mmCIF file of C-alpha atoms in Angstrom:
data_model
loop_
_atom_site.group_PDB
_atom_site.id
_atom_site.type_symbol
_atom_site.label_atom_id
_atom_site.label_comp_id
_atom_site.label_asym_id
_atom_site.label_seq_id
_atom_site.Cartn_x
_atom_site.Cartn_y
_atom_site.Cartn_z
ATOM 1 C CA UNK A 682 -78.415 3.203 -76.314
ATOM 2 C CA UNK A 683 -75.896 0.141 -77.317
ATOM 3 C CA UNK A 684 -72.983 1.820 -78.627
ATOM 4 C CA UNK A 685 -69.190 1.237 -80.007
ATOM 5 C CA UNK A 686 -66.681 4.094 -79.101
ATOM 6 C CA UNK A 687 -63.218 4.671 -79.744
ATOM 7 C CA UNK A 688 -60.666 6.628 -78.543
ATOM 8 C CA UNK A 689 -58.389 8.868 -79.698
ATOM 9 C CA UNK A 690 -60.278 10.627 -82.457
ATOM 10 C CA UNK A 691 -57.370 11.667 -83.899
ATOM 11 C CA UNK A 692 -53.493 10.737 -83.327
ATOM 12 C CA UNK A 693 -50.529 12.352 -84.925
ATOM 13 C CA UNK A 694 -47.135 10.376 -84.413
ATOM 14 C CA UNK A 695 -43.936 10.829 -85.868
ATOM 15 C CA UNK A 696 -42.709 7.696 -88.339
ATOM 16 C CA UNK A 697 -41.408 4.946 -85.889
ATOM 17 C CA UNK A 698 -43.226 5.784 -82.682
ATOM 18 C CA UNK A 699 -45.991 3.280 -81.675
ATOM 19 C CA UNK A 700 -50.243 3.811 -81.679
ATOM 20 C CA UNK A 701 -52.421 2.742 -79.872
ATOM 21 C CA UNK A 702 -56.241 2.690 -80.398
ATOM 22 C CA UNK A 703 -58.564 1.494 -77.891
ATOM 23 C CA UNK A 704 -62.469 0.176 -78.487
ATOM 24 C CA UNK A 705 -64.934 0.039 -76.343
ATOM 25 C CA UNK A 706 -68.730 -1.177 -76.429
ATOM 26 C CA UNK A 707 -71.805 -0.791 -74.383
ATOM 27 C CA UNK A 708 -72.056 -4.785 -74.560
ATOM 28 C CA UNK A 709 -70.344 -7.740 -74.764
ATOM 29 C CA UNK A 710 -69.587 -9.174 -78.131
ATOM 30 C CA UNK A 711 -69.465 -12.522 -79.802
ATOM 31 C CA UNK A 712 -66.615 -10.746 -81.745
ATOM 32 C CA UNK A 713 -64.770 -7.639 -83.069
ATOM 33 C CA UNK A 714 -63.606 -6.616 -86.402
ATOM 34 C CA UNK A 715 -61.052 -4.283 -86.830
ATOM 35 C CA UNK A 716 -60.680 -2.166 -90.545
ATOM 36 C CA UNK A 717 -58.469 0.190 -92.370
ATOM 37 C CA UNK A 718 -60.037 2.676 -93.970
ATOM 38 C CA UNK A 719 -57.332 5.222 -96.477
ATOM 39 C CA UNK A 720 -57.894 9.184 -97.079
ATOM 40 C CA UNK A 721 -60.548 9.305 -99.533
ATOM 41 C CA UNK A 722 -61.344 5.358 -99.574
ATOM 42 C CA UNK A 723 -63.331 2.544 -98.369
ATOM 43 C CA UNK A 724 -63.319 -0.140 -95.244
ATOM 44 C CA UNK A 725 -60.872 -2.532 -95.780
ATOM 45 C CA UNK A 726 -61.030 -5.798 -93.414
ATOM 46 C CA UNK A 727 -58.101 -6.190 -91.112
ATOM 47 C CA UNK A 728 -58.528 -8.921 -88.986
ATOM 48 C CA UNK A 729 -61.531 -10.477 -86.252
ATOM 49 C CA UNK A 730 -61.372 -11.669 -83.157
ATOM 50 C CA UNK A 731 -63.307 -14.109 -81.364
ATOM 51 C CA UNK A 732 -62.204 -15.319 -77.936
ATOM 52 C CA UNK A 733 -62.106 -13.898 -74.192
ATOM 53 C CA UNK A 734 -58.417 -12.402 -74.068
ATOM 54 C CA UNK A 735 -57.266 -12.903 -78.179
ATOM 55 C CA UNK A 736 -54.399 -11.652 -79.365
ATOM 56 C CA UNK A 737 -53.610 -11.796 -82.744
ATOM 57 C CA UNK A 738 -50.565 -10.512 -84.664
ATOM 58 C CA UNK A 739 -50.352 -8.981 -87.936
ATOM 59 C CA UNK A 740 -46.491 -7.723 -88.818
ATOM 60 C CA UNK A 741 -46.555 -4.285 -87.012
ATOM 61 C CA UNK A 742 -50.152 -4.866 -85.933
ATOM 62 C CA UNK A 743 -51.175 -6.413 -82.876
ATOM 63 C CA UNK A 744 -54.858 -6.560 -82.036
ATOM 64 C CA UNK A 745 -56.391 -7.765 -78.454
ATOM 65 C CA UNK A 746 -60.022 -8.828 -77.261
ATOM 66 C CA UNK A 747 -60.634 -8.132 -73.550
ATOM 67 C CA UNK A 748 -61.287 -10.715 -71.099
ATOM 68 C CA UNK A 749 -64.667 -9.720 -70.841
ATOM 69 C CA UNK A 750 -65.483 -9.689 -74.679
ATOM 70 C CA UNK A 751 -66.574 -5.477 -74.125
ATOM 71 C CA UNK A 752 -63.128 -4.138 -75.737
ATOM 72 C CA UNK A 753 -60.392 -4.321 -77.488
ATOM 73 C CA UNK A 754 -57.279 -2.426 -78.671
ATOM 74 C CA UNK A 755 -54.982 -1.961 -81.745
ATOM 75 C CA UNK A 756 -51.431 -1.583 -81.587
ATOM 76 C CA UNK A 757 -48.941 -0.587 -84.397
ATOM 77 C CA UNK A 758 -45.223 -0.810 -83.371
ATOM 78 C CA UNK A 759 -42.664 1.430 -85.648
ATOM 79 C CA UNK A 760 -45.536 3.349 -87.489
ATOM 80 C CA UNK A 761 -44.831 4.179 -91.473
ATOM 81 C CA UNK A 762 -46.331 6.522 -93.599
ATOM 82 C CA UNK A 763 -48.738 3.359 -95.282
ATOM 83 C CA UNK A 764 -50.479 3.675 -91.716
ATOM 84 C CA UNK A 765 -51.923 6.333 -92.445
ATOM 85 C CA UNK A 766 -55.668 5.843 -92.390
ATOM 86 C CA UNK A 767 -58.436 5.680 -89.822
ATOM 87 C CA UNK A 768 -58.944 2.444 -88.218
ATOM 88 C CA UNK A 769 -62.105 1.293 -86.832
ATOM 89 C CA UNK A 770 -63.475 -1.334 -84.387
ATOM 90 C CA UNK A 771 -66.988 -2.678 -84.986
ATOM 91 C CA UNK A 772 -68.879 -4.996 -83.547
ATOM 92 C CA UNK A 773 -72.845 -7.101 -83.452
ATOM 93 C CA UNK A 774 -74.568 -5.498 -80.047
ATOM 94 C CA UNK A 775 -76.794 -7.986 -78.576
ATOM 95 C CA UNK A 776 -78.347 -10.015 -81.018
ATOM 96 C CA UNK A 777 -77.839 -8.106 -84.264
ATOM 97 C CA UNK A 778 -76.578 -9.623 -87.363
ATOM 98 C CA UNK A 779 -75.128 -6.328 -88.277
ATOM 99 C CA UNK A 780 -71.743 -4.596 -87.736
ATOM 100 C CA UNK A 781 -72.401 -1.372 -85.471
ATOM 101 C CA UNK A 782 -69.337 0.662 -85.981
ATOM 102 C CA UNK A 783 -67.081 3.001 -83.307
ATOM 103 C CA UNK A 784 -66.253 6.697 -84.750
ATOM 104 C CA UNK A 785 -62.657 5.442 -85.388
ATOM 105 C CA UNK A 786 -59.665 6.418 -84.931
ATOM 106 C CA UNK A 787 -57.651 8.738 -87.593
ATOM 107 C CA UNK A 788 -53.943 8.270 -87.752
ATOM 108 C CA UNK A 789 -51.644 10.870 -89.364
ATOM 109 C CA UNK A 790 -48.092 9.841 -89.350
ATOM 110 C CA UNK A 791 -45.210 12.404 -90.163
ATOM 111 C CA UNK A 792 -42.087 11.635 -91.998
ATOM 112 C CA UNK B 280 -62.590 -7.313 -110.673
ATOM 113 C CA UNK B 281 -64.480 -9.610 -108.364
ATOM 114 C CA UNK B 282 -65.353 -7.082 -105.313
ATOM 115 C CA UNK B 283 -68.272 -5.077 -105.016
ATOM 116 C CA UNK B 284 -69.163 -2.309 -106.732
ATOM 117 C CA UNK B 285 -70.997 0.831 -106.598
ATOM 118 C CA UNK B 286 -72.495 3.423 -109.330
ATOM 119 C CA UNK B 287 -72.533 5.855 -109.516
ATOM 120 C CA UNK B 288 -69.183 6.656 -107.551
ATOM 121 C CA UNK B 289 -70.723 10.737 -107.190
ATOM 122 C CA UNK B 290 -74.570 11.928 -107.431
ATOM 123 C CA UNK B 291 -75.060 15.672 -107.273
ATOM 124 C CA UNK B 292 -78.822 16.003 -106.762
ATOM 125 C CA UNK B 293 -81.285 19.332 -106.082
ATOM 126 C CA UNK B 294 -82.823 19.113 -103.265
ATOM 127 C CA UNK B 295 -86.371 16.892 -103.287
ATOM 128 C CA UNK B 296 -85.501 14.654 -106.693
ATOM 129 C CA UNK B 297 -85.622 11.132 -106.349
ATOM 130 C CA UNK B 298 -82.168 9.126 -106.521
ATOM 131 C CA UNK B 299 -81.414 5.309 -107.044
ATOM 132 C CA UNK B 300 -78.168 3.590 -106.195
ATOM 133 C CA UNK B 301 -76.705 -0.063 -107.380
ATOM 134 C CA UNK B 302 -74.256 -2.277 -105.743
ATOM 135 C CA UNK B 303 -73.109 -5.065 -107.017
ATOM 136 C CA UNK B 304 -71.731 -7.508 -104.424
ATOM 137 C CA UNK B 305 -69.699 -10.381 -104.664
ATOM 138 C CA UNK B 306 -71.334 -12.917 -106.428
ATOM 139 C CA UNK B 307 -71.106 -15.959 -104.235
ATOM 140 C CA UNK B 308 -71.908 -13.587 -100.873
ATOM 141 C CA UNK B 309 -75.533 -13.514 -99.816
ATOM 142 C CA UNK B 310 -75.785 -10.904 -97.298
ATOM 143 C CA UNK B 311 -75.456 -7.401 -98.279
ATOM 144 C CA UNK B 312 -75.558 -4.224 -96.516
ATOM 145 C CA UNK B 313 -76.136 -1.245 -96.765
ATOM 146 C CA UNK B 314 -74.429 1.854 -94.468
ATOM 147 C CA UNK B 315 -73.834 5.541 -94.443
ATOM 148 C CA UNK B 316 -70.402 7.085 -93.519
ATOM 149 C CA UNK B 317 -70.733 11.259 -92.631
ATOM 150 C CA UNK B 318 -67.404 13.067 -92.663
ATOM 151 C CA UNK B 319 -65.245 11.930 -89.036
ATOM 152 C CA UNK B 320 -67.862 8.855 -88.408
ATOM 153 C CA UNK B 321 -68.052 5.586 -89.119
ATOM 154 C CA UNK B 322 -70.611 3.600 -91.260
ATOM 155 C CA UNK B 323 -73.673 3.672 -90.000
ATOM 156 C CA UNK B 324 -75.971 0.916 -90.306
ATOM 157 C CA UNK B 325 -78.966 1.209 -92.761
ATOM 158 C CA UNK B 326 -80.204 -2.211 -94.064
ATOM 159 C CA UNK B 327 -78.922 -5.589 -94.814
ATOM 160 C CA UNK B 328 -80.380 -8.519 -96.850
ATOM 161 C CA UNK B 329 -79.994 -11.912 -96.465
ATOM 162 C CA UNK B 330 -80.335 -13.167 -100.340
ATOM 163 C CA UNK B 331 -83.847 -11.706 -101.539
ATOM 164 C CA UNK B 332 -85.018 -11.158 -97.865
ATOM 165 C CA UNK B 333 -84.775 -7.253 -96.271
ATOM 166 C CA UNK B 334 -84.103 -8.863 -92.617
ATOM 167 C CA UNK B 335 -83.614 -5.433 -90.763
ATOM 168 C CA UNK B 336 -83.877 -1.759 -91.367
ATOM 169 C CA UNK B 337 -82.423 0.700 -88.897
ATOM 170 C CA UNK B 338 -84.784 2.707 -87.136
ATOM 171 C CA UNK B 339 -82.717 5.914 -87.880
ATOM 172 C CA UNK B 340 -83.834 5.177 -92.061
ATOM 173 C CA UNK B 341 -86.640 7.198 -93.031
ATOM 174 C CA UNK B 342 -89.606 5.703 -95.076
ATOM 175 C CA UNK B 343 -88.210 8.706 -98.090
ATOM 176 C CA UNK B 344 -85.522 5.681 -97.980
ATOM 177 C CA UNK B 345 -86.153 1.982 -99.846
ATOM 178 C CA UNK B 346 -84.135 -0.653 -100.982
ATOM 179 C CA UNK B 347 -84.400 -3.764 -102.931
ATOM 180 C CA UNK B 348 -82.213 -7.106 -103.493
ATOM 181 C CA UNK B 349 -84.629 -8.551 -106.638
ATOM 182 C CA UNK B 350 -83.241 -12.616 -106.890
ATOM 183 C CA UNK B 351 -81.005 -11.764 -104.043
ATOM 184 C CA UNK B 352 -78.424 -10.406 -106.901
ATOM 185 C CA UNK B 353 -77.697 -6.822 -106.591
ATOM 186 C CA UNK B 354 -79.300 -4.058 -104.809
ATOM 187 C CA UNK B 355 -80.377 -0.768 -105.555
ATOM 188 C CA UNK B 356 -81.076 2.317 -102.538
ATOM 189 C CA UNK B 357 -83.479 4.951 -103.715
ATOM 190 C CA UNK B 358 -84.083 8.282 -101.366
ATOM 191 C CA UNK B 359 -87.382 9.899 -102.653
ATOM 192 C CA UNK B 360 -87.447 13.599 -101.734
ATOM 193 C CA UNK B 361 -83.622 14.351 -100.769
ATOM 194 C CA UNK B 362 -83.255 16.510 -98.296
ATOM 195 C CA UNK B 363 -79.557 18.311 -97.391
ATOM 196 C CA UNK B 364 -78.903 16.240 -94.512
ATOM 197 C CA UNK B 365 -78.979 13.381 -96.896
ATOM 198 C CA UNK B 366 -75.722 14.039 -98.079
ATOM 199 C CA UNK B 367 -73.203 11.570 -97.012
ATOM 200 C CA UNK B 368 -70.849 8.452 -98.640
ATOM 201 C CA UNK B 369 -73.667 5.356 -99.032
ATOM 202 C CA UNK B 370 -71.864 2.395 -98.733
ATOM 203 C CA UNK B 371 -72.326 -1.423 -99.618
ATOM 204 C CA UNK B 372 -70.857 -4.031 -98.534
ATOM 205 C CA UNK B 373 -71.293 -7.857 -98.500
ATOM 206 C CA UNK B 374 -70.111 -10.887 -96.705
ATOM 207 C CA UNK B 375 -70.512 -14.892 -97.147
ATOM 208 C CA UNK B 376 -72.251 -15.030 -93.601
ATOM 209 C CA UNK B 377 -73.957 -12.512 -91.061
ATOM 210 C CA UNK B 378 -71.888 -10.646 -88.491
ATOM 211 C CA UNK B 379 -69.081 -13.602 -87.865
ATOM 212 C CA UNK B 380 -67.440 -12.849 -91.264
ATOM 213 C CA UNK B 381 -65.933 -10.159 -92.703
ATOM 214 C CA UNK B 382 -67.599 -7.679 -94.835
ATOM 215 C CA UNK B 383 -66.125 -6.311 -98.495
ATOM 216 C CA UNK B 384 -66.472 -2.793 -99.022
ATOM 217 C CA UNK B 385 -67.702 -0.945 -101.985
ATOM 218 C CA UNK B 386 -66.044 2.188 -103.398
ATOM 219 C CA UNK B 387 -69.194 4.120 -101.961
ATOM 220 C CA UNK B 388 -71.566 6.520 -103.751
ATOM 221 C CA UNK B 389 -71.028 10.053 -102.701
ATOM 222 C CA UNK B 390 -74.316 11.736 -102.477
ATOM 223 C CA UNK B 391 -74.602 15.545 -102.668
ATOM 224 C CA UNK B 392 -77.654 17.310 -101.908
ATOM 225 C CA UNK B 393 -77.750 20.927 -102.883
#
């Protein structure tokens, strides 16, 4: 079936190295939405993209669409201990009006 | 606080009672959804209403599950006859538009079946 993944499940970095998390769907998508989501919280809304080949910048962040509209990728350069969280990619498959969302990606960052 | 909001935050139920859960979204949004979040996975889709209107239900909800958006205000989920596997972190969340705007989070009701 249609279908959002991400990999890594899980990454462990020490503060200051970079992460990387990479999404990937079963079908192209008018656009992706990228959110935050703290130990013991909620989604929180990070940032969408729309076009073929975006890239969009957020401080440390820096988020990217794929030329064919079918993934996309999260970077965070000089990780700190507020990244920790698990970030997730979702996206409408097909013709839904709905968010399907990947498993995420959980980031632990050591001091 | 103007976001949306959930109650109750925690429902410990016995397995096979009947539970109901609200969300309030944000007032001026008029789509609202509904997902479920398991421990390691993201939301998963349940429903989503556009105003008063139930537009889609996943295929993966039950017909023990119902909800209702009564004058497209707030919503409430109700699970008749819980079952274990029914415990999981229901979530609501609204937007202004469909799936081309972003979505506000509630707190989540955490739902355990015992």
């Amino acid at each position: 079936g249609q279908q959002v993944m991400q990999i890594p499940q899980y990454q462990h970095v020490q503060e200051g190295e970079d992460f990387t998390t990479y999404c990937n769907s079963s079908t192209t998508l008018s656009n992706i939405q990228w959110y935050k989501q703290r130990p013991g919280g909620h989604p929180v809304f990070l940032i969408q993209l729309v076009k073929s080949g975006e890239v969009k910048k957020q401080k440390r962040l820096t988020f990217q669409f794929g030329e064919a509209k079918k993934n996309s990728s999260l970077h965070i350069t000089a990780t700190q201990t507020t990244d920790v969280g698990t970030y997730f990619c979702a996206g409408p498959l097909g013709s839904a009006r709905q968010l399907t969302f990947g498993s995420g990606t959980q980031l632990t960052v050591l001091p | 606080d103007t976001g949306v909001s959930q109650d109750p935050r925690h429902k410990i139920t016995k397995r096979g009672q009947n539970v109901t859960f609200r969300c309030d979204p944000i007032s001026e949004h008029n789509r609202l959804y509904w997902y479920r979040q398991t421990l390691g996975q993201g939301p998963e889709f349940l429903t989503y209403f556009q105003n008063e209107a139930q537009l889609e239900k996943s295929r993966l909800l039950s017909d023990r599950f119902s909800a209702e958006r009564p004058k497209g205000s707030f919503s409430t989920l109700e699970i008749q006859r819980t079952e274990q596997g029914d415990s999981a972190m229901y979530l609501c969340a609204s937007s202004l538009d469909g799936s081309l705007t972003e979505a506000f989070f509630g707190q989540g009701t955490r739902l355990t079946v015992v």
